[in-house]
PDB file of C-alpha atoms in Angstrom:
ATOM      1  CA  MET D  60      32.976  -0.811 -15.752  1.00  0.00           C
ATOM      2  CA  LYS D  61      29.848   0.971 -13.877  1.00  0.00           C
ATOM      3  CA  ASP D  62      27.464  -1.781 -12.091  1.00  0.00           C
ATOM      4  CA  LYS D  63      23.607  -1.262 -12.940  1.00  0.00           C
ATOM      5  CA  LYS D  64      21.837  -0.199  -9.990  1.00  0.00           C
ATOM      6  CA  ARG D  65      20.090  -2.600  -8.500  1.00  0.00           C
ATOM      7  CA  PRO D  66      16.101  -1.967  -7.504  1.00  0.00           C
ATOM      8  CA  LEU D  67      15.332  -0.287  -4.180  1.00  0.00           C
ATOM      9  CA  SER D  68      12.357  -1.276  -2.278  1.00  0.00           C
ATOM     10  CA  VAL D  69      10.585   1.205   0.317  1.00  0.00           C
ATOM     11  CA  ALA D  70       8.090   0.148   2.711  1.00  0.00           C
ATOM     12  CA  ILE D  71       6.171   2.795   4.241  1.00  0.00           C
ATOM     13  CA  ASP D  72       3.564   1.458   7.274  1.00  0.00           C
ATOM     14  CA  GLY D  73       1.801   3.523   9.812  1.00  0.00           C
ATOM     15  CA  PRO D  74      -1.710   3.935  11.567  1.00  0.00           C
ATOM     16  CA  SER D  75      -4.777   5.332   9.494  1.00  0.00           C
ATOM     17  CA  GLY D  76      -4.640   8.917   8.780  1.00  0.00           C
ATOM     18  CA  ALA D  77      -0.734   9.346   8.561  1.00  0.00           C
ATOM     19  CA  GLY D  78      -0.953  10.094   5.086  1.00  0.00           C
ATOM     20  CA  LYS D  79       0.824   7.004   3.938  1.00  0.00           C
ATOM     21  CA  SER D  80      -0.718   6.375   0.255  1.00  0.00           C
ATOM     22  CA  THR D  81      -0.732  10.313  -0.234  1.00  0.00           C
ATOM     23  CA  ILE D  82       2.893  10.367   0.303  1.00  0.00           C
ATOM     24  CA  ALA D  83       3.975   7.083  -1.153  1.00  0.00           C
ATOM     25  CA  ARG D  84       2.504   8.166  -4.719  1.00  0.00           C
ATOM     26  CA  MET D  85       4.179  11.534  -4.204  1.00  0.00           C
ATOM     27  CA  LEU D  86       7.474   9.772  -3.979  1.00  0.00           C
ATOM     28  CA  ALA D  87       6.787   7.521  -6.850  1.00  0.00           C
ATOM     29  CA  ARG D  88       6.447  10.087  -8.978  1.00  0.00           C
ATOM     30  CA  GLU D  89       9.060  12.010  -7.906  1.00  0.00           C
ATOM     31  CA  LEU D  90      11.971   8.887  -7.804  1.00  0.00           C
ATOM     32  CA  GLY D  91      10.694   7.310 -10.908  1.00  0.00           C
ATOM     33  CA  PHE D  92       9.685   4.200  -8.417  1.00  0.00           C
ATOM     34  CA  LEU D  93       6.455   2.452  -9.043  1.00  0.00           C
ATOM     35  CA  TYR D  94       3.655   2.698  -6.704  1.00  0.00           C
ATOM     36  CA  VAL D  95       2.146  -0.765  -5.687  1.00  0.00           C
ATOM     37  CA  ASP D  96      -1.559  -0.356  -5.363  1.00  0.00           C
ATOM     38  CA  THR D  97      -2.266  -3.592  -3.594  1.00  0.00           C
ATOM     39  CA  GLY D  98      -5.941  -3.253  -3.246  1.00  0.00           C
ATOM     40  CA  ALA D  99      -5.992  -3.502  -7.400  1.00  0.00           C
ATOM     41  CA  LEU D 100      -4.118  -7.309  -6.852  1.00  0.00           C
ATOM     42  CA  TYR D 101      -7.379  -7.992  -4.973  1.00  0.00           C
ATOM     43  CA  ARG D 102      -9.535  -5.937  -7.484  1.00  0.00           C
ATOM     44  CA  THR D 103      -7.936  -8.394 -10.063  1.00  0.00           C
ATOM     45  CA  ILE D 104      -8.421 -11.591  -8.333  1.00  0.00           C
ATOM     46  CA  GLY D 105     -12.115 -10.760  -7.753  1.00  0.00           C
ATOM     47  CA  TYR D 106     -12.248  -9.602 -11.464  1.00  0.00           C
ATOM     48  CA  ALA D 107     -11.148 -12.622 -13.183  1.00  0.00           C
ATOM     49  CA  VAL D 108     -13.511 -14.948 -10.358  1.00  0.00           C
ATOM     50  CA  LEU D 109     -16.441 -13.111 -12.146  1.00  0.00           C
ATOM     51  CA  GLN D 110     -15.185 -13.005 -15.463  1.00  0.00           C
ATOM     52  CA  GLY D 111     -15.189 -17.003 -15.191  1.00  0.00           C
ATOM     53  CA  GLY D 112     -18.771 -17.340 -13.487  1.00  0.00           C
ATOM     54  CA  GLY D 113     -17.517 -17.966 -10.370  1.00  0.00           C
ATOM     55  CA  ASP D 114     -18.583 -16.998  -6.878  1.00  0.00           C
ATOM     56  CA  PRO D 115     -16.335 -14.847  -5.232  1.00  0.00           C
ATOM     57  CA  ALA D 116     -17.330 -15.782  -1.534  1.00  0.00           C
ATOM     58  CA  ASP D 117     -16.962 -19.622  -2.693  1.00  0.00           C
ATOM     59  CA  GLN D 118     -13.413 -20.299  -1.105  1.00  0.00           C
ATOM     60  CA  ALA D 119     -12.717 -23.314  -2.898  1.00  0.00           C
ATOM     61  CA  ALA D 120     -13.374 -22.518  -6.299  1.00  0.00           C
ATOM     62  CA  VAL D 121     -11.113 -19.058  -5.607  1.00  0.00           C
ATOM     63  CA  GLU D 122      -8.356 -21.061  -4.549  1.00  0.00           C
ATOM     64  CA  ALA D 123      -8.471 -23.539  -7.410  1.00  0.00           C
ATOM     65  CA  LEU D 124      -8.690 -20.846  -9.776  1.00  0.00           C
ATOM     66  CA  LEU D 125      -5.332 -19.500  -7.950  1.00  0.00           C
ATOM     67  CA  PRO D 126      -2.740 -21.460 -10.004  1.00  0.00           C
ATOM     68  CA  THR D 127      -4.141 -20.537 -13.209  1.00  0.00           C
ATOM     69  CA  LEU D 128      -3.831 -17.128 -13.068  1.00  0.00           C
ATOM     70  CA  SER D 129      -0.878 -15.229 -14.515  1.00  0.00           C
ATOM     71  CA  ILE D 130      -0.830 -11.418 -12.720  1.00  0.00           C
ATOM     72  CA  ARG D 131       1.794  -8.803 -13.389  1.00  0.00           C
ATOM     73  CA  LEU D 132       2.281  -5.328 -12.288  1.00  0.00           C
ATOM     74  CA  ALA D 133       3.938  -2.733 -14.892  1.00  0.00           C
ATOM     75  CA  GLN D 134       4.886   0.557 -14.483  1.00  0.00           C
ATOM     76  CA  GLN D 135       3.151   3.119 -17.097  1.00  0.00           C
ATOM     77  CA  GLU D 136       2.979   6.623 -18.156  1.00  0.00           C
ATOM     78  CA  ASP D 137       0.255   7.255 -15.224  1.00  0.00           C
ATOM     79  CA  GLY D 138       1.238   4.708 -12.693  1.00  0.00           C
ATOM     80  CA  GLN D 139       0.769   0.913 -12.065  1.00  0.00           C
ATOM     81  CA  HIS D 140      -1.345  -1.009 -14.498  1.00  0.00           C
ATOM     82  CA  VAL D 141      -2.326  -4.415 -13.528  1.00  0.00           C
ATOM     83  CA  PHE D 142      -2.001  -7.812 -16.547  1.00  0.00           C
ATOM     84  CA  LEU D 143      -4.116 -10.549 -16.223  1.00  0.00           C
ATOM     85  CA  GLY D 144      -2.878 -12.910 -18.677  1.00  0.00           C
ATOM     86  CA  GLY D 145      -1.613 -10.266 -20.770  1.00  0.00           C
ATOM     87  CA  GLU D 146      -4.656  -8.088 -20.896  1.00  0.00           C
ATOM     88  CA  ASP D 147      -4.386  -4.891 -19.245  1.00  0.00           C
ATOM     89  CA  VAL D 148      -7.287  -5.115 -16.821  1.00  0.00           C
ATOM     90  CA  ASN D 149      -6.718  -1.633 -15.172  1.00  0.00           C
ATOM     91  CA  GLY D 150      -9.663  -0.022 -16.407  1.00  0.00           C
ATOM     92  CA  LYS D 151     -12.076  -2.934 -15.813  1.00  0.00           C
ATOM     93  CA  ILE D 152     -11.613  -3.198 -11.932  1.00  0.00           C
ATOM     94  CA  ARG D 153     -12.553  -0.303 -10.853  1.00  0.00           C
ATOM     95  CA  THR D 154     -16.499  -1.294 -11.161  1.00  0.00           C
ATOM     96  CA  PRO D 155     -18.334  -1.513  -7.636  1.00  0.00           C
ATOM     97  CA  GLU D 156     -19.401  -5.364  -8.772  1.00  0.00           C
ATOM     98  CA  VAL D 157     -15.734  -5.939  -8.992  1.00  0.00           C
ATOM     99  CA  SER D 158     -15.096  -4.109  -5.217  1.00  0.00           C
ATOM    100  CA  MET D 159     -17.235  -6.104  -3.893  1.00  0.00           C
ATOM    101  CA  ALA D 160     -15.779  -9.354  -5.105  1.00  0.00           C
ATOM    102  CA  ALA D 161     -12.383  -7.846  -4.385  1.00  0.00           C
ATOM    103  CA  SER D 162     -13.578  -7.627  -0.497  1.00  0.00           C
ATOM    104  CA  ARG D 163     -14.689 -11.181  -0.684  1.00  0.00           C
ATOM    105  CA  VAL D 164     -11.596 -12.854  -2.201  1.00  0.00           C
ATOM    106  CA  SER D 165      -9.472 -10.685   0.248  1.00  0.00           C
ATOM    107  CA  ALA D 166     -10.488 -12.978   2.876  1.00  0.00           C
ATOM    108  CA  PHE D 167      -9.227 -15.881   1.966  1.00  0.00           C
ATOM    109  CA  PRO D 168      -5.508 -16.800   3.288  1.00  0.00           C
ATOM    110  CA  ALA D 169      -4.445 -18.493  -0.157  1.00  0.00           C
ATOM    111  CA  VAL D 170      -5.363 -15.209  -1.864  1.00  0.00           C
ATOM    112  CA  ARG D 171      -3.107 -13.145   0.292  1.00  0.00           C
ATOM    113  CA  ALA D 172      -0.442 -15.955  -0.336  1.00  0.00           C
ATOM    114  CA  PHE D 173      -0.820 -15.933  -3.764  1.00  0.00           C
ATOM    115  CA  LEU D 174      -0.330 -11.766  -3.909  1.00  0.00           C
ATOM    116  CA  LEU D 175       2.033 -11.468  -1.972  1.00  0.00           C
ATOM    117  CA  ASP D 176       4.488 -13.547  -3.986  1.00  0.00           C
ATOM    118  CA  ILE D 177       3.564 -11.257  -6.757  1.00  0.00           C
ATOM    119  CA  GLN D 178       4.228  -8.550  -4.551  1.00  0.00           C
ATOM    120  CA  ARG D 179       8.026  -9.433  -3.750  1.00  0.00           C
ATOM    121  CA  ASP D 180       8.602 -10.504  -7.254  1.00  0.00           C
ATOM    122  CA  THR D 181       7.707  -7.181  -8.425  1.00  0.00           C
ATOM    123  CA  ALA D 182      10.346  -5.735  -6.167  1.00  0.00           C
ATOM    124  CA  LYS D 183      13.177  -7.784  -7.479  1.00  0.00           C
ATOM    125  CA  SER D 184      12.658  -6.407 -10.587  1.00  0.00           C
ATOM    126  CA  ILE D 185      12.173  -2.709  -9.838  1.00  0.00           C
ATOM    127  CA  SER D 186      12.236  -0.138  -7.647  1.00  0.00           C
ATOM    128  CA  ILE D 187       9.157   0.333  -5.871  1.00  0.00           C
ATOM    129  CA  ILE D 188       6.938   1.776  -2.805  1.00  0.00           C
ATOM    130  CA  MET D 189       4.271  -0.065  -1.042  1.00  0.00           C
ATOM    131  CA  ASP D 190       2.082   1.026   1.936  1.00  0.00           C
ATOM    132  CA  GLY D 191       0.238  -0.440   4.398  1.00  0.00           C
ATOM    133  CA  ARG D 192       0.048  -1.797   8.132  1.00  0.00           C
ATOM    134  CA  ASP D 193       2.310  -4.898   7.538  1.00  0.00           C
ATOM    135  CA  ILE D 194       4.714  -4.086   4.462  1.00  0.00           C
ATOM    136  CA  GLY D 195       7.587  -4.004   6.569  1.00  0.00           C
ATOM    137  CA  THR D 196       6.848  -6.717   8.811  1.00  0.00           C
ATOM    138  CA  VAL D 197       5.086  -9.312   6.483  1.00  0.00           C
ATOM    139  CA  VAL D 198       4.998  -8.150   2.288  1.00  0.00           C
ATOM    140  CA  LEU D 199       8.711  -7.048   2.382  1.00  0.00           C
ATOM    141  CA  PRO D 200      10.474  -7.692   5.755  1.00  0.00           C
ATOM    142  CA  ASP D 201      13.879  -7.334   3.800  1.00  0.00           C
ATOM    143  CA  ALA D 202      13.335  -4.211   2.467  1.00  0.00           C
ATOM    144  CA  ASP D 203      15.758  -1.415   1.609  1.00  0.00           C
ATOM    145  CA  LEU D 204      13.558   1.190   3.685  1.00  0.00           C
ATOM    146  CA  LYS D 205      11.290   1.206   6.351  1.00  0.00           C
ATOM    147  CA  VAL D 206       9.486   3.591   7.223  1.00  0.00           C
ATOM    148  CA  PHE D 207       7.014   3.855  10.200  1.00  0.00           C
ATOM    149  CA  LEU D 208       4.781   6.780   9.554  1.00  0.00           C
ATOM    150  CA  THR D 209       2.900   8.038  12.487  1.00  0.00           C
ATOM    151  CA  ALA D 210       1.118  11.202  13.748  1.00  0.00           C
ATOM    152  CA  SER D 211      -0.566  11.691  16.870  1.00  0.00           C
ATOM    153  CA  ALA D 212      -4.539  10.569  17.171  1.00  0.00           C
ATOM    154  CA  GLU D 213      -5.553  14.126  17.620  1.00  0.00           C
ATOM    155  CA  VAL D 214      -3.759  15.332  14.278  1.00  0.00           C
ATOM    156  CA  ARG D 215      -4.945  12.417  12.534  1.00  0.00           C
ATOM    157  CA  ALA D 216      -8.660  12.834  13.706  1.00  0.00           C
ATOM    158  CA  ARG D 217      -8.207  16.616  12.480  1.00  0.00           C
ATOM    159  CA  ARG D 218      -7.130  15.785   9.159  1.00  0.00           C
ATOM    160  CA  ARG D 219     -10.143  13.058   8.258  1.00  0.00           C
ATOM    161  CA  PHE D 220     -12.532  15.947  10.075  1.00  0.00           C
ATOM    162  CA  ASP D 221     -11.407  18.462   7.782  1.00  0.00           C
ATOM    163  CA  GLU D 222     -11.331  16.107   4.379  1.00  0.00           C
ATOM    164  CA  LEU D 223     -14.985  15.430   5.403  1.00  0.00           C
ATOM    165  CA  ALA D 224     -15.949  18.562   6.162  1.00  0.00           C
ATOM    166  CA  GLU D 225     -14.790  19.902   3.038  1.00  0.00           C
ATOM    167  CA  LYS D 226     -16.730  17.124   1.288  1.00  0.00           C
ATOM    168  CA  GLY D 227     -19.781  18.215   3.352  1.00  0.00           C
ATOM    169  CA  THR D 228     -20.206  14.735   5.669  1.00  0.00           C
ATOM    170  CA  ALA D 229     -21.815  16.219   8.865  1.00  0.00           C
ATOM    171  CA  VAL D 230     -19.791  14.395  11.331  1.00  0.00           C
ATOM    172  CA  THR D 231     -18.032  15.890  14.769  1.00  0.00           C
ATOM    173  CA  TYR D 232     -14.642  16.252  15.420  1.00  0.00           C
ATOM    174  CA  ASP D 233     -15.102  14.048  18.690  1.00  0.00           C
ATOM    175  CA  GLU D 234     -17.112  11.152  16.667  1.00  0.00           C
ATOM    176  CA  VAL D 235     -14.106  11.098  14.303  1.00  0.00           C
ATOM    177  CA  LEU D 236     -11.318  11.136  16.905  1.00  0.00           C
ATOM    178  CA  LYS D 237     -13.372   7.965  18.922  1.00  0.00           C
ATOM    179  CA  ASP D 238     -13.568   6.277  15.011  1.00  0.00           C
ATOM    180  CA  MET D 239      -9.972   7.029  14.607  1.00  0.00           C
ATOM    181  CA  THR D 240      -8.844   5.678  18.170  1.00  0.00           C
ATOM    182  CA  GLN D 241     -11.060   2.626  17.992  1.00  0.00           C
ATOM    183  CA  ARG D 242      -9.353   1.708  14.446  1.00  0.00           C
ATOM    184  CA  ASP D 243      -5.637   1.938  15.885  1.00  0.00           C
ATOM    185  CA  TYR D 244      -6.440  -0.387  18.651  1.00  0.00           C
ATOM    186  CA  ASP D 245      -8.598  -2.907  16.156  1.00  0.00           C
ATOM    187  CA  ASP D 246      -5.445  -2.393  13.717  1.00  0.00           C
ATOM    188  CA  SER D 247      -3.022  -3.419  16.327  1.00  0.00           C
ATOM    189  CA  HIS D 248      -4.677  -6.344  18.065  1.00  0.00           C
ATOM    190  CA  ARG D 249      -6.030  -8.237  15.195  1.00  0.00           C
ATOM    191  CA  ASP D 250      -4.743 -11.788  14.470  1.00  0.00           C
ATOM    192  CA  ILE D 251      -3.369 -11.724  11.071  1.00  0.00           C
ATOM    193  CA  ALA D 252      -0.414  -9.494  10.494  1.00  0.00           C
ATOM    194  CA  PRO D 253      -1.283  -6.677  12.972  1.00  0.00           C
ATOM    195  CA  LEU D 254       0.203  -3.348  12.836  1.00  0.00           C
ATOM    196  CA  ARG D 255       3.624  -2.708  14.407  1.00  0.00           C
ATOM    197  CA  GLU D 256       6.608  -1.084  13.825  1.00  0.00           C
ATOM    198  CA  ALA D 257       8.969  -3.450  11.613  1.00  0.00           C
ATOM    199  CA  GLU D 258      12.832  -3.877  12.982  1.00  0.00           C
ATOM    200  CA  GLY D 259      14.806  -1.649  11.617  1.00  0.00           C
ATOM    201  CA  ALA D 260      11.970   0.910  10.881  1.00  0.00           C
ATOM    202  CA  VAL D 261      12.586   4.327  10.682  1.00  0.00           C
ATOM    203  CA  ARG D 262      10.230   6.541  12.651  1.00  0.00           C
ATOM    204  CA  VAL D 263       8.589   9.679  10.947  1.00  0.00           C
ATOM    205  CA  ASP D 264       5.969  11.602  12.963  1.00  0.00           C
ATOM    206  CA  SER D 265       4.219  13.842  10.627  1.00  0.00           C
ATOM    207  CA  SER D 266       2.033  15.461  13.472  1.00  0.00           C
ATOM    208  CA  ASP D 267       3.975  18.790  12.901  1.00  0.00           C
ATOM    209  CA  LEU D 268       4.911  18.210   9.246  1.00  0.00           C
ATOM    210  CA  THR D 269       2.780  19.133   5.786  1.00  0.00           C
ATOM    211  CA  LEU D 270       2.209  15.788   3.506  1.00  0.00           C
ATOM    212  CA  GLU D 271       5.572  17.326   1.045  1.00  0.00           C
ATOM    213  CA  GLN D 272       7.522  18.343   4.111  1.00  0.00           C
ATOM    214  CA  SER D 273       6.584  14.209   5.487  1.00  0.00           C
ATOM    215  CA  ALA D 274       7.728  13.346   2.054  1.00  0.00           C
ATOM    216  CA  ALA D 275      10.920  15.254   1.742  1.00  0.00           C
ATOM    217  CA  VAL D 276      12.138  13.517   5.013  1.00  0.00           C
ATOM    218  CA  ILE D 277      11.537  10.068   3.551  1.00  0.00           C
ATOM    219  CA  ARG D 278      13.176  11.109   0.287  1.00  0.00           C
ATOM    220  CA  ARG D 279      16.282  11.941   1.592  1.00  0.00           C
ATOM    221  CA  LEU D 280      16.034   9.208   3.160  1.00  0.00           C
ATOM    222  CA  VAL D 281      15.773   7.112  -0.335  1.00  0.00           C
ATOM    223  CA  GLU D 282      18.473   9.089  -1.991  1.00  0.00           C
ATOM    224  CA  SER D 283      20.955   7.896   1.036  1.00  0.00           C
ATOM    225  CA  LEU D 284      20.534   4.324   0.068  1.00  0.00           C
ATOM    226  CA  GLN D 285      21.311   5.220  -4.110  1.00  0.00           C
ATOM    227  CA  PRO D 286      24.952   5.278  -4.802  1.00  0.00           C
ATOM    228  CA  PRO D 287      26.406   8.636  -6.662  1.00  0.00           C
ATOM    229  CA  ALA D 288      25.788   8.400 -10.420  1.00  0.00           C
ATOM    230  CA  ASP D 289      29.559   7.955 -10.701  1.00  0.00           C
ATOM    231  CA  GLN D 290      30.514   5.470  -8.866  1.00  0.00           C
ATOM    232  CA  THR D 291      32.097   2.402  -9.966  1.00  0.00           C
TER     233      THR D 291
END
């Protein structure tokens, strides 16, 4: 009898501008995995606080609310949806007010711990891809595949500069490079979950690769984890 394939978890970490989110979403669509948008989880808590008439900046009140919340992630045709108490709130958590509330609640360690459990539980039931700066080191240290996606600061700054130029944002390449370098330093020296390459991670340098080429490299790594369809 054939064994049912167990869910696979893929963690993609790396510095800003390496293309993590774009590539992770691309791979999730191609492989049929769930792309976990962690920001949506913080938004859901912020939304719950506001719905209850609370203050997202009140740490004690937010922490007291957490045990009453039931948050679940599910895969839909258009990607991840978040359910709060059985209600699909995906369309309700994208307002500026909720965004501000999410920013405030994300500063509380208890909120991060609460969501950590949800992310790990999700990984046990469905194949997922998550990206960030501490996925392989903190969130999913036992992920089936850990990737550290990087590129030189100059390449990442050029990509960001081109994006801003397309949007008509007046900024120089040197300014973008300076900001990128500073962010790299800040991310790797922060007190909580600093950016670093996870033990056992595969380093993928996208400096000379397109997004599609980088995704193809990681896809081959994922596919190497999956047994042939006729394996018993």
